[in-house]
Coordinates of C-alpha atoms in Angstrom, one line a residue:
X1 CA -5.8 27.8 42.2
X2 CA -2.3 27.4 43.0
X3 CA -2.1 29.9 45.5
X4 CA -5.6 28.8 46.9
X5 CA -3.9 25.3 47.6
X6 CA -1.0 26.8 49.6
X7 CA -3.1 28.6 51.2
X8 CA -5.6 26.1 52.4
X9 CA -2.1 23.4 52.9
X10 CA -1.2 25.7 55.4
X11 CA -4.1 25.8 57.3
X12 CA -3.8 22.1 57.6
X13 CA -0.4 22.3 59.2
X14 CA -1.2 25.1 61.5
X15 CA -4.8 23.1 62.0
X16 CA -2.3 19.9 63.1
X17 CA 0.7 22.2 64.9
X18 CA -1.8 23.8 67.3
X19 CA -4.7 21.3 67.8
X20 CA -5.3 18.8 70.9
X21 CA -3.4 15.5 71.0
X22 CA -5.9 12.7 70.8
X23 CA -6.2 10.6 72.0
X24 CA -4.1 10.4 74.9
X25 CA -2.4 6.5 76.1
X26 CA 0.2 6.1 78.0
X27 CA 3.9 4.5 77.9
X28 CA 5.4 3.3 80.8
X29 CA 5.2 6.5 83.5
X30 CA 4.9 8.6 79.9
X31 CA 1.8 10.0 78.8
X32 CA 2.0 9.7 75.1
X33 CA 0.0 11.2 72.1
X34 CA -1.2 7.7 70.0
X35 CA -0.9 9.4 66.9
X36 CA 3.0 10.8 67.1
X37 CA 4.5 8.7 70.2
X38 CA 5.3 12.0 71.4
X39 CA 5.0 12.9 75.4
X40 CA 2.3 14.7 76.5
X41 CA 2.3 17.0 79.5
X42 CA -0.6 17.9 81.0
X43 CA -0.5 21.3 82.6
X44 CA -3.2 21.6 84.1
X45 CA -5.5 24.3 86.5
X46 CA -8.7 23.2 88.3
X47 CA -11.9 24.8 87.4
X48 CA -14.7 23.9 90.0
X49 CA -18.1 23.1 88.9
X50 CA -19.2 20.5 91.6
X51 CA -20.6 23.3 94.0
X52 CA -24.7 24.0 94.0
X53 CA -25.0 26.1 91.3
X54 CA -23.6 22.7 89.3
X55 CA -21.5 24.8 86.4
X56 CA -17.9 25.8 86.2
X57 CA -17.2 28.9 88.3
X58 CA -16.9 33.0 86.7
X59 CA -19.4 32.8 83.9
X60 CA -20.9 36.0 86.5
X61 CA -17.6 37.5 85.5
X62 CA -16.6 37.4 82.1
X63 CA -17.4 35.8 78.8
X64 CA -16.4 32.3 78.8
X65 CA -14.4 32.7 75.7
X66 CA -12.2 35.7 77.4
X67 CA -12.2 33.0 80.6
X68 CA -10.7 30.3 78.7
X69 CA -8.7 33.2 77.1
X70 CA -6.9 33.5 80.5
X71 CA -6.0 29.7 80.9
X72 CA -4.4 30.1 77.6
X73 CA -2.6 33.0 78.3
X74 CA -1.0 31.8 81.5
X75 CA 0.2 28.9 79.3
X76 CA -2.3 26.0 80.9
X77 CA -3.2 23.3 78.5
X78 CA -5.5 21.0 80.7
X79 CA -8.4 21.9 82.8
X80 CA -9.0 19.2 85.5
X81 CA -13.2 20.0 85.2
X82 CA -15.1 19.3 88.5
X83 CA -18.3 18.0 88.7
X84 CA -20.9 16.6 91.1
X85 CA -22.1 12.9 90.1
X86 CA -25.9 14.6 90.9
X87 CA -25.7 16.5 88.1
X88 CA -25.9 13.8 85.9
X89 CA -28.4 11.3 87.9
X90 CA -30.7 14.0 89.8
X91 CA -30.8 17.0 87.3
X92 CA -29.2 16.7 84.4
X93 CA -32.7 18.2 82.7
X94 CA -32.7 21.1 85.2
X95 CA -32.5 24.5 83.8
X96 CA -30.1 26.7 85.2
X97 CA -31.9 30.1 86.1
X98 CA -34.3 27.6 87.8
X99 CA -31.8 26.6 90.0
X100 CA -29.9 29.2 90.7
X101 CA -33.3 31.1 91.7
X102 CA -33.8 28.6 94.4
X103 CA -30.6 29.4 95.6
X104 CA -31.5 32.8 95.9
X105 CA -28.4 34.2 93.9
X106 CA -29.6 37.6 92.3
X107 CA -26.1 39.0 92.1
X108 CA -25.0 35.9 90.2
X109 CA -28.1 35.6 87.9
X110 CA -26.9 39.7 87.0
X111 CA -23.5 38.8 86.3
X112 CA -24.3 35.9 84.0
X113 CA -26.8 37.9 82.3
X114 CA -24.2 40.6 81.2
X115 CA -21.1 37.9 80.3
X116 CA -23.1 34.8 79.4
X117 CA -26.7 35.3 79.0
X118 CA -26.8 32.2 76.8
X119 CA -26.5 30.4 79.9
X120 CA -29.3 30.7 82.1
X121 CA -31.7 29.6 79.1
X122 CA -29.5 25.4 79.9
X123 CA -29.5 23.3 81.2
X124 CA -26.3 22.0 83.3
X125 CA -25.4 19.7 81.5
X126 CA -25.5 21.7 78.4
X127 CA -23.8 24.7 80.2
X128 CA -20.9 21.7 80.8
X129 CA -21.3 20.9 77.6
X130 CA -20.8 24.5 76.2
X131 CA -17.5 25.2 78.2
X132 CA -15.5 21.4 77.6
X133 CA -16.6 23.2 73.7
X134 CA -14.9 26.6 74.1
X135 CA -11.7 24.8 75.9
X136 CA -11.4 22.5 73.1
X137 CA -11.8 25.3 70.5
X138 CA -8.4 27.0 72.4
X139 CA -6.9 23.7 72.0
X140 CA -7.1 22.9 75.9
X141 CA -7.2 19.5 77.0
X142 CA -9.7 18.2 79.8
X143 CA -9.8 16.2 82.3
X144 CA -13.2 15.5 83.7
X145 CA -13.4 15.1 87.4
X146 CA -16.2 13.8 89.5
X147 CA -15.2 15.9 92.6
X148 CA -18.5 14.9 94.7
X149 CA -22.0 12.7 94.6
X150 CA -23.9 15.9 96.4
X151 CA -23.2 19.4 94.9
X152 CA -21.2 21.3 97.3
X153 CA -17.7 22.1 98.8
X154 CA -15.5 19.6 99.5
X155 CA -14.2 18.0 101.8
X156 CA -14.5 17.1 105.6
X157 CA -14.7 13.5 107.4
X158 CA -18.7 14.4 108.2
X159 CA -20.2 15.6 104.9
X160 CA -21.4 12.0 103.9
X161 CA -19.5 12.1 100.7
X162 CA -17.0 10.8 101.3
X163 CA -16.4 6.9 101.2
X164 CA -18.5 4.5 99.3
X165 CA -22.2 3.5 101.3
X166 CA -21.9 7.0 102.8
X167 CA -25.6 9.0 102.4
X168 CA -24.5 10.3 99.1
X169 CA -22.3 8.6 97.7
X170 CA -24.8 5.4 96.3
X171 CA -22.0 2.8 94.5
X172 CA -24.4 1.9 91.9
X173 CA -25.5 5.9 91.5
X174 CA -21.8 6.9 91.2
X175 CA -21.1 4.1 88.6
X176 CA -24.3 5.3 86.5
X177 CA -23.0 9.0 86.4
X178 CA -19.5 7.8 86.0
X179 CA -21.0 6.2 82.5
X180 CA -23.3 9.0 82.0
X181 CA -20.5 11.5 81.7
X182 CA -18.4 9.2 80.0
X183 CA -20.5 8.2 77.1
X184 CA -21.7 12.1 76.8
X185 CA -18.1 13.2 75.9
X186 CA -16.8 9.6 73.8
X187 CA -15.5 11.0 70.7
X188 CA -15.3 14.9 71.7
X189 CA -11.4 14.8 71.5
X190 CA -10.9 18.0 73.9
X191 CA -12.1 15.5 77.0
X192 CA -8.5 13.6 77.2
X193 CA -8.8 11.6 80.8
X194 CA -11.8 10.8 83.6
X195 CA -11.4 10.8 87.3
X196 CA -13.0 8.1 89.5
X197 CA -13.5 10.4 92.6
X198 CA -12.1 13.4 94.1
X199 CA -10.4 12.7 97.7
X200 CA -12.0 9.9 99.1
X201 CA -12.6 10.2 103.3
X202 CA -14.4 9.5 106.5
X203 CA -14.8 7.0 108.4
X204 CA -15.9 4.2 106.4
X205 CA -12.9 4.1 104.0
X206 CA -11.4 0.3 103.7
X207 CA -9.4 -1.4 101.4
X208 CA -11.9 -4.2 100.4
X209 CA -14.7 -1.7 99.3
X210 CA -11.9 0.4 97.8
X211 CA -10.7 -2.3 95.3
X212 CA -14.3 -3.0 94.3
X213 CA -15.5 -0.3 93.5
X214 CA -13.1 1.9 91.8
X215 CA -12.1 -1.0 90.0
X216 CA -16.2 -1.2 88.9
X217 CA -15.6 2.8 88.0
X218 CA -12.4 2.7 86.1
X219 CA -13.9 -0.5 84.1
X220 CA -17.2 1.7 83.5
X221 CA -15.8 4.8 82.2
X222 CA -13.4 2.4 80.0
X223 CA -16.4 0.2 78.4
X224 CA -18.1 3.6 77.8
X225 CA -15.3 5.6 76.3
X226 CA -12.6 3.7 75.3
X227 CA -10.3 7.3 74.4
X228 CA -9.9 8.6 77.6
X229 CA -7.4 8.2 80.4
X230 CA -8.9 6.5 83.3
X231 CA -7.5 8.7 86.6
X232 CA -7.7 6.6 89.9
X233 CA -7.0 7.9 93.2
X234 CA -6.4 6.9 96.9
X235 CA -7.8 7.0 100.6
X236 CA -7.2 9.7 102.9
X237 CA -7.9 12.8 100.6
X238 CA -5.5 10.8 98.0
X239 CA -2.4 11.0 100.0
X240 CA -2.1 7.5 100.0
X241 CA -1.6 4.5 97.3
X242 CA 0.8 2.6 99.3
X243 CA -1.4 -0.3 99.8
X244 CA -0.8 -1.0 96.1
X245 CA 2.5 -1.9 96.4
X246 CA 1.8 -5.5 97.9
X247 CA -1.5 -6.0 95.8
X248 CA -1.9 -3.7 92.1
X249 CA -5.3 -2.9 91.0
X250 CA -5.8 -5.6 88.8
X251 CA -7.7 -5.0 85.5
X252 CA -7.8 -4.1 81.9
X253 CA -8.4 -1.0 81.1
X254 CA -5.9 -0.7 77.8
X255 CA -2.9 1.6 78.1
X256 CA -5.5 4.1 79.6
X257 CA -5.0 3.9 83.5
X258 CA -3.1 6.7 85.4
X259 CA -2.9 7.5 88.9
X260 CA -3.3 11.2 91.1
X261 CA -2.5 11.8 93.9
X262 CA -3.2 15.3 95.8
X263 CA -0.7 17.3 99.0
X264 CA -0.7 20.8 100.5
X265 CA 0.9 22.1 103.3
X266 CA -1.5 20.4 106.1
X267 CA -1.8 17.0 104.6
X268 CA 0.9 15.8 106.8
X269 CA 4.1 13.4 106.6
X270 CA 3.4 10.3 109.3
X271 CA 2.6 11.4 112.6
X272 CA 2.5 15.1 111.8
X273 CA -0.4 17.1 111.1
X274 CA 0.1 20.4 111.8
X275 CA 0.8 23.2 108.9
X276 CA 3.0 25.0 111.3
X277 CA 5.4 22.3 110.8
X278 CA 7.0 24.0 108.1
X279 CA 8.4 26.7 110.0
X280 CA 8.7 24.9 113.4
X281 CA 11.3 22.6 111.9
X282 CA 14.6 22.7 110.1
X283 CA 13.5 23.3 106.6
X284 CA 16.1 21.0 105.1
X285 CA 14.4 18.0 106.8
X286 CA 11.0 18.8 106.8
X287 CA 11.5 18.9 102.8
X288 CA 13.3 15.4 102.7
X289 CA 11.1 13.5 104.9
X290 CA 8.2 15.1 102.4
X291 CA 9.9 14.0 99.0
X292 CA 10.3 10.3 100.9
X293 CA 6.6 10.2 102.1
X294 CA 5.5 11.4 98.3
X295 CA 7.4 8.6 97.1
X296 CA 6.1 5.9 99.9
X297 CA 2.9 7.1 99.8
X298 CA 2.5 7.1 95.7
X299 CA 5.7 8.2 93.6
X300 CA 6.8 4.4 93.7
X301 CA 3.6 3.5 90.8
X302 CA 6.3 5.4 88.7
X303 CA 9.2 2.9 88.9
X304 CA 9.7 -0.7 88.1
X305 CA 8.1 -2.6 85.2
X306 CA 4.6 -1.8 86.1
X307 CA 5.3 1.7 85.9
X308 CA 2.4 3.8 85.6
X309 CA 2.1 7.7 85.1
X310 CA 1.0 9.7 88.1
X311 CA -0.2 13.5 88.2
X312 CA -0.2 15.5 90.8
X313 CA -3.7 16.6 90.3
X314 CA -3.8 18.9 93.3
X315 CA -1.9 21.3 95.1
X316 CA -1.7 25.0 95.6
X317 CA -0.8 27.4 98.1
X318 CA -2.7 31.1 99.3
X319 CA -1.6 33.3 96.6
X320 CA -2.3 36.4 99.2
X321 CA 1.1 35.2 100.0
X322 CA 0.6 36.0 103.8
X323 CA 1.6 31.7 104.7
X324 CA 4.6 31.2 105.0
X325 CA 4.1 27.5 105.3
X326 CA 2.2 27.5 102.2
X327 CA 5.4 29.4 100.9
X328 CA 7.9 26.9 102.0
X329 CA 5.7 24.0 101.5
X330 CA 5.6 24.8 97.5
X331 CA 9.1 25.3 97.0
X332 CA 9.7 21.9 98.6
X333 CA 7.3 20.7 96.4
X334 CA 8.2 22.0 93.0
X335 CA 11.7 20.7 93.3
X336 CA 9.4 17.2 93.6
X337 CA 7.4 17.7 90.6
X338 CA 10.5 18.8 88.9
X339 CA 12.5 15.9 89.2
X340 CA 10.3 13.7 88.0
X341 CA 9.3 15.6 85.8
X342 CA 5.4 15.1 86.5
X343 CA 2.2 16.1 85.3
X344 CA 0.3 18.4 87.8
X345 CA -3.4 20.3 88.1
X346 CA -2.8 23.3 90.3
X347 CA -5.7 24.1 92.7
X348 CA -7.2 26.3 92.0
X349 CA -7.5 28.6 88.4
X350 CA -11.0 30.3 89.7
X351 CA -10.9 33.1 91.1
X352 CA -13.9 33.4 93.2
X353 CA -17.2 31.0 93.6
X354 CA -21.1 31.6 92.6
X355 CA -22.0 30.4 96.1
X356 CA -19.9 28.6 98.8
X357 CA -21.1 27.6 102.3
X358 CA -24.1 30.0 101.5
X359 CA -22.0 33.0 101.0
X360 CA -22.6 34.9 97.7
X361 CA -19.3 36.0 95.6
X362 CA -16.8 34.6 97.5
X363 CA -13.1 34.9 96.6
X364 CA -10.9 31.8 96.3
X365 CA -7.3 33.0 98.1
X366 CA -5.7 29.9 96.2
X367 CA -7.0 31.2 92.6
X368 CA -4.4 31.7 89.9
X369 CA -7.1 34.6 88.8
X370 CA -8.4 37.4 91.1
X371 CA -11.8 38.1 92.1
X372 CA -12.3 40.3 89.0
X373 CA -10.9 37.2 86.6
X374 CA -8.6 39.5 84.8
X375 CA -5.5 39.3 86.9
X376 CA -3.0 37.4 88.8
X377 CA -3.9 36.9 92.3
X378 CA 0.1 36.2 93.2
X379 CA 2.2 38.6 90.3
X380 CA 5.2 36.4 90.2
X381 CA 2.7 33.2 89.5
X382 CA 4.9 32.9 85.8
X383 CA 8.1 33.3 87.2
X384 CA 7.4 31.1 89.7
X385 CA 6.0 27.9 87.5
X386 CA 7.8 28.6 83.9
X387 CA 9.8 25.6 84.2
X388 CA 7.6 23.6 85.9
X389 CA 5.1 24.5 82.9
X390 CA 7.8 23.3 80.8
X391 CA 8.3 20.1 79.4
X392 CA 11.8 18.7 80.6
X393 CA 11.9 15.1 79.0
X394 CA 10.9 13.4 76.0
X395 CA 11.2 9.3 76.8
X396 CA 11.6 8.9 72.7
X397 CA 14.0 11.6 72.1
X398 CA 17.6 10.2 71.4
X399 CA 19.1 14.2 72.8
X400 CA 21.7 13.9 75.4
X401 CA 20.5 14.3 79.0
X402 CA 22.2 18.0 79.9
X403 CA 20.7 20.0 83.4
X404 CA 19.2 23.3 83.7
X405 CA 20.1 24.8 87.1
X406 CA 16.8 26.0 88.9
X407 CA 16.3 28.0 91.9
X408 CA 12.4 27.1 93.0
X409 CA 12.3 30.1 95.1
X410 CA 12.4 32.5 92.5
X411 CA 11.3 30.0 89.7
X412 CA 13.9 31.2 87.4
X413 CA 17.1 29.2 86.1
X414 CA 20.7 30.6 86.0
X415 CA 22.4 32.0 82.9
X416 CA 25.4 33.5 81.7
X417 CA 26.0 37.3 81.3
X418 CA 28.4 39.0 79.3
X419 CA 30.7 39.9 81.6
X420 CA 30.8 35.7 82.3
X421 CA 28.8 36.5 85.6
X422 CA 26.3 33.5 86.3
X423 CA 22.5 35.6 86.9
X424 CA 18.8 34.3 87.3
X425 CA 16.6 34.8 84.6
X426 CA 13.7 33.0 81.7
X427 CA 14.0 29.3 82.0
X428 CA 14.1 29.5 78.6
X429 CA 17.8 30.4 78.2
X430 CA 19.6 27.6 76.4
X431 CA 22.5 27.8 78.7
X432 CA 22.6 24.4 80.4
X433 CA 25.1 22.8 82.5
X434 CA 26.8 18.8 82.8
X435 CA 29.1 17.5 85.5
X436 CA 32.0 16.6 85.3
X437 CA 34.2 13.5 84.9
X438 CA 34.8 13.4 88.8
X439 CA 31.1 14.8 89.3
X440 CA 32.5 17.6 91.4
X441 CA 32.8 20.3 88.4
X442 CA 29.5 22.0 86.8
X443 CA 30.9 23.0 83.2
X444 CA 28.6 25.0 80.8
X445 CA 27.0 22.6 78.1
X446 CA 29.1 23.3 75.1
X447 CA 31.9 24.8 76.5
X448 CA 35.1 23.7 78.7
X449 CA 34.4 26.5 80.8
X450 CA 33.5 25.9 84.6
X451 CA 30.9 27.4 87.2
X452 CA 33.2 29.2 89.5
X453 CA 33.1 30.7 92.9
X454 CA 35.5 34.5 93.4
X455 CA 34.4 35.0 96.9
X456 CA 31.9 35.1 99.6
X457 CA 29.7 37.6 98.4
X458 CA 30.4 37.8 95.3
X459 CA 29.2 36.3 92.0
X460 CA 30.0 32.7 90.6
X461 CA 31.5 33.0 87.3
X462 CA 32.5 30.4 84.3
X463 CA 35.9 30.2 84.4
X464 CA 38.6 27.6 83.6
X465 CA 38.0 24.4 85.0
X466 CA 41.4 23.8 86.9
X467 CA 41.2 26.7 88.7
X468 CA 40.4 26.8 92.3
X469 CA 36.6 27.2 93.7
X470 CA 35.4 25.7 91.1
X471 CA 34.2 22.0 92.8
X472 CA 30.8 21.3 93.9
X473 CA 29.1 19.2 96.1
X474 CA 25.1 18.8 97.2
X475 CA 24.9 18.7 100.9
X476 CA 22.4 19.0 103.6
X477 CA 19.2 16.6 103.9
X478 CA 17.2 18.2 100.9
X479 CA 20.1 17.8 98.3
X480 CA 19.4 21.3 97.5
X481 CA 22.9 23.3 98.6
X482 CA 25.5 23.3 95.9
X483 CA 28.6 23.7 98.5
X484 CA 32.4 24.4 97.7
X485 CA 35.2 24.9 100.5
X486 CA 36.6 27.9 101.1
X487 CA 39.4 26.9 103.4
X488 CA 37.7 25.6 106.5
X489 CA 34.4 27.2 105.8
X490 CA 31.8 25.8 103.2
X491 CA 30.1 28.1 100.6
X492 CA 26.4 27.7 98.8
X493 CA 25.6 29.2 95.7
X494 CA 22.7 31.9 96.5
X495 CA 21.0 34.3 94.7
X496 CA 22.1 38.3 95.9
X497 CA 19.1 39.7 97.8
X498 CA 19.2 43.1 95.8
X499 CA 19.6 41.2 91.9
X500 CA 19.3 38.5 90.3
X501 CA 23.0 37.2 90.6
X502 CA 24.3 34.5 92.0
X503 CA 26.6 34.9 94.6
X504 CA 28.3 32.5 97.3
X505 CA 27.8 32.9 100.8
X506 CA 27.7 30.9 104.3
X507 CA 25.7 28.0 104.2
X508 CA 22.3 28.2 105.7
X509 CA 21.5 24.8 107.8
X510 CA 23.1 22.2 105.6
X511 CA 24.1 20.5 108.8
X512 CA 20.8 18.8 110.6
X513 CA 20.7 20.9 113.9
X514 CA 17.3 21.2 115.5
X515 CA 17.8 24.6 116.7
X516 CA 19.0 26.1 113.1
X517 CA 15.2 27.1 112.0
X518 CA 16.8 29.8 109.5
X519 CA 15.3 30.1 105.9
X520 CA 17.5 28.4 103.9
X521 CA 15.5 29.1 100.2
X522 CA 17.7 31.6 98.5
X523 CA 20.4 29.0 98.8
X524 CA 18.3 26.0 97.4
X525 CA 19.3 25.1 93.6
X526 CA 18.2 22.0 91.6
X527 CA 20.0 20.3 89.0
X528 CA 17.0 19.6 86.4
X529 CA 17.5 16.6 84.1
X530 CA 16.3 18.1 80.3
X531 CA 16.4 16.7 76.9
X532 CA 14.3 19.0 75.4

């Protein structure tokens, strides 16, 4: 019997280490589990179900278990779960096969047959039902999104979904299937938060209508599930919540109500719209003018005494890797979400859709999964968002604030070799790094031993701090050169092109010069605030 109670005590612990915090509140710009006080970070990936077929994307692929399997594996714990308001109002009764047999989908109908035959006997909402379920049961959290009114891709000014009064996007409709999903999912404790609307556009978007209404939706969802996190976004495909910062969206919803906002390489900082901005343009400035506008347009709901959490709820890049703005755009952009340290959805985890603008099978070039859903569209996708998957401060923790030096290009964070030598590697490494007294030295956490240039070209080393080479500076516009003078002629740390040590070599652009259009990545390295 004894034994028997160890046994079954155990389970219990592992039962509590491993299961989903809920629910979720929040603390300040903090996302907090109620039950510990403990941060939460959600990490999340978007899985689409708001297209016509009206059910989250691959179950034609593989079995939803070995699906969620995946999300798991590449060390997600959020889904941000899309939906169409329509499925809930119009044909939340409607079976499945029925529906996708009007859509005349045979190739789809097969493939769920063979992975998930269980399926095409729902109905979509019990298909939704089945999969919030099976994340749940591998302990991730969800975040329910109502993406669109009218099941199908989104977005463009035209598609009449866009802005309240539009043709489908009924006030009164969205607010009933707001509460519909709401009260279907109060008290399953793997749905953590709720999204008002996905993107808002067109022409009709105003300010007055804006505060009415998503103030009616947040105040819904809240009356009809009182757990979850209520997510509210902004106008212009949620680029924009600077409006709030001369009149706040007054109401009660608890400590429940978090902001998103959304960016990818086209969205555009002011006056500029074009994607090729990013490589027509110093990148130096192009990156700080981006991190000002984020923080204009919506990273300002995180400071003051009103702070309020805000995730990053989309962005994403095409992981064929043939963009280069979509390259440089996300490196800029992780060094953002890493010094705030912010929660984030990724667009998109699906690798391909049942049906999109009536072609059959279609791959999705921004997936985290391939078209197969058993491997990484972009290989380096772990390297590349390990710390960003990591999370870098606990508010309640009384640890000492050290740094972990990050180079967003690669992903990976520096260390220290045997031979003293200062290499890229796992962000895991416990090798962290403090300035100075005079905030020009780097010294190794726990040591008195100081990061340390020998040479242009060759690697940085920890050394004694009074010798020479061995003060740094941040320079150029992004903040993201560490410099040190070698006679008349700066240095920046960089990683070697042929390993993964750090060298110095000649600055790249850290002076603003319109004609210098020269990559300056390999030289970018972040200082990353971690008490964890």
């Amino acid at each position: 019997m004894s034994s028997r109670f160890v046994f079954l005590l155990l389970l219990v612990v592992i039962s509590a280490t491993h299961s989903n915090a809920y629910p979720l509140s929040t603390q300040n710009r903090w996302i907090i589990d109620e039950a510990t006080g403990q941060r939460v970070k959600l990490v999340c990936a978007n899985w689409a179900g708001h297209l016509q077929p009206m059910m989250p994307e691959g179950l034609d692929k593989r079995p939803l278990k070995e699906i969620v399997g995946e999300l798991v594996k590449r060390n997600f714990n959020c889904v941000r779960l899309t939906y169409a308001i329509y499925m809930w109002t119009r044909f939340s009764h409607e079976n499945v096969s029925a529906n996708l047999a009007s859509l005349d989908v045979p190739e789809v109908v097969e493939g769920i047959a063979k992975n998930n035959p269980s399926v095409l006997s729902m109905t979509h909402i019990q298909t939704f039902h089945a999969v919030v379920q099976e994340l749940g049961a591998q302990n991730v959290k969800v975040l329910l999104d109502n993406h669109v009114s009218e099941p199908m891709w989104c977005c463009n000014d035209d598609d009449e979904n866009g802005f309240f009064h539009d043709r489908h996007f009924n006030p009164q409709e969205w607010v009933l299937g707001l509460t519909m999903a709401a009260e279907h999912f109060n008290g399953n404790p793997a749905v953590v938060a709720m999204s008002l609307r996905n993107e808002l556009h067109g022409p009709r978007q105003n300010l007055k209508d804006w505060y009415r209404y998503m103030s009616q939706g947040a105040v819904a969802i809240h009356n009809a599930n009182p757990n979850v996190l209520v997510l509210i976004s902004g106008l212009n495909y949620d680029t924009e919540l600077q409006f709030l910062r001369k009149k706040p969206l007054k109401i009660d919803l608890g400590k429940k109500m978090v902001f998103e906002t959304h960016l990818y390489s086209w969205s555009g900082i002011g006056t500029l719209k074009l994607k090729e901005i990013w490589t027509k343009q110093p990148l130096n400035r192009i990156c700080a003018n981006n991190v000002k506008a984020i923080d204009y347009r919506a990273g300002f709901l995180t400071t003051g005494e009103n702070a309020a959490p805000l995730i990053f709820t989309e962005f994403g890049f095409n992981e064929a890797g043939s963009s280069e703005e979509d390259n440089r755009f996300l490196t800029c952009l992780q060094t953002y979400l890493l010094g705030k340290d912010m929660d984030w959805g990724f667009w998109a985890f699906q690798g391909s859709y049942y049906l999109k603008k009536d072609q059959v099978q279609v791959e999705e070039s921004f997936g985290v999964m391939d078209a197969t859903w058993r491997n990484l569209r972009y290989p380096n996708f772990t390297d590349k968002f390990q710390l960003l998957q990591r999370k870098n401060i606990e508010p309640n923790s009384m640890a000492p604030i050290v740094n972990i030096l990050y180079h967003p290009l690669s992903g990976q964070c520096a260390q220290v070799n045997e031979r003293n030598e200062v290499e890229l590697g796992s962000c895991e490494s416990k090798h962290r790094w403090v300035r100075g007294e005079d905030e020009t030295k780097m010294l190794l956490h726990g040591s008195e031993k100081c990061l340390t240039a020998t040479g242009e070209g060759l690697p940085v080393v920890v050394s004694d701090c009074e010798r020479k080479n061995s003060s740094w500076k941040s320079e150029s516009l992004s903040k993201l050169h560490l410099a040190m003078n070698e006679q008349e002629e700066q240095l920046c740390l960089q990683k070697d092109s042929n390993s993964s040590t750090i060298v110095t070599a000649k600055c790249i652009c850290i002076k603003d010069d319109s004609e210098c259009l020269d990559d300056p990545q390999s030289q970018w390295f972040q200082l990353v605030k971690t008490n964890v």
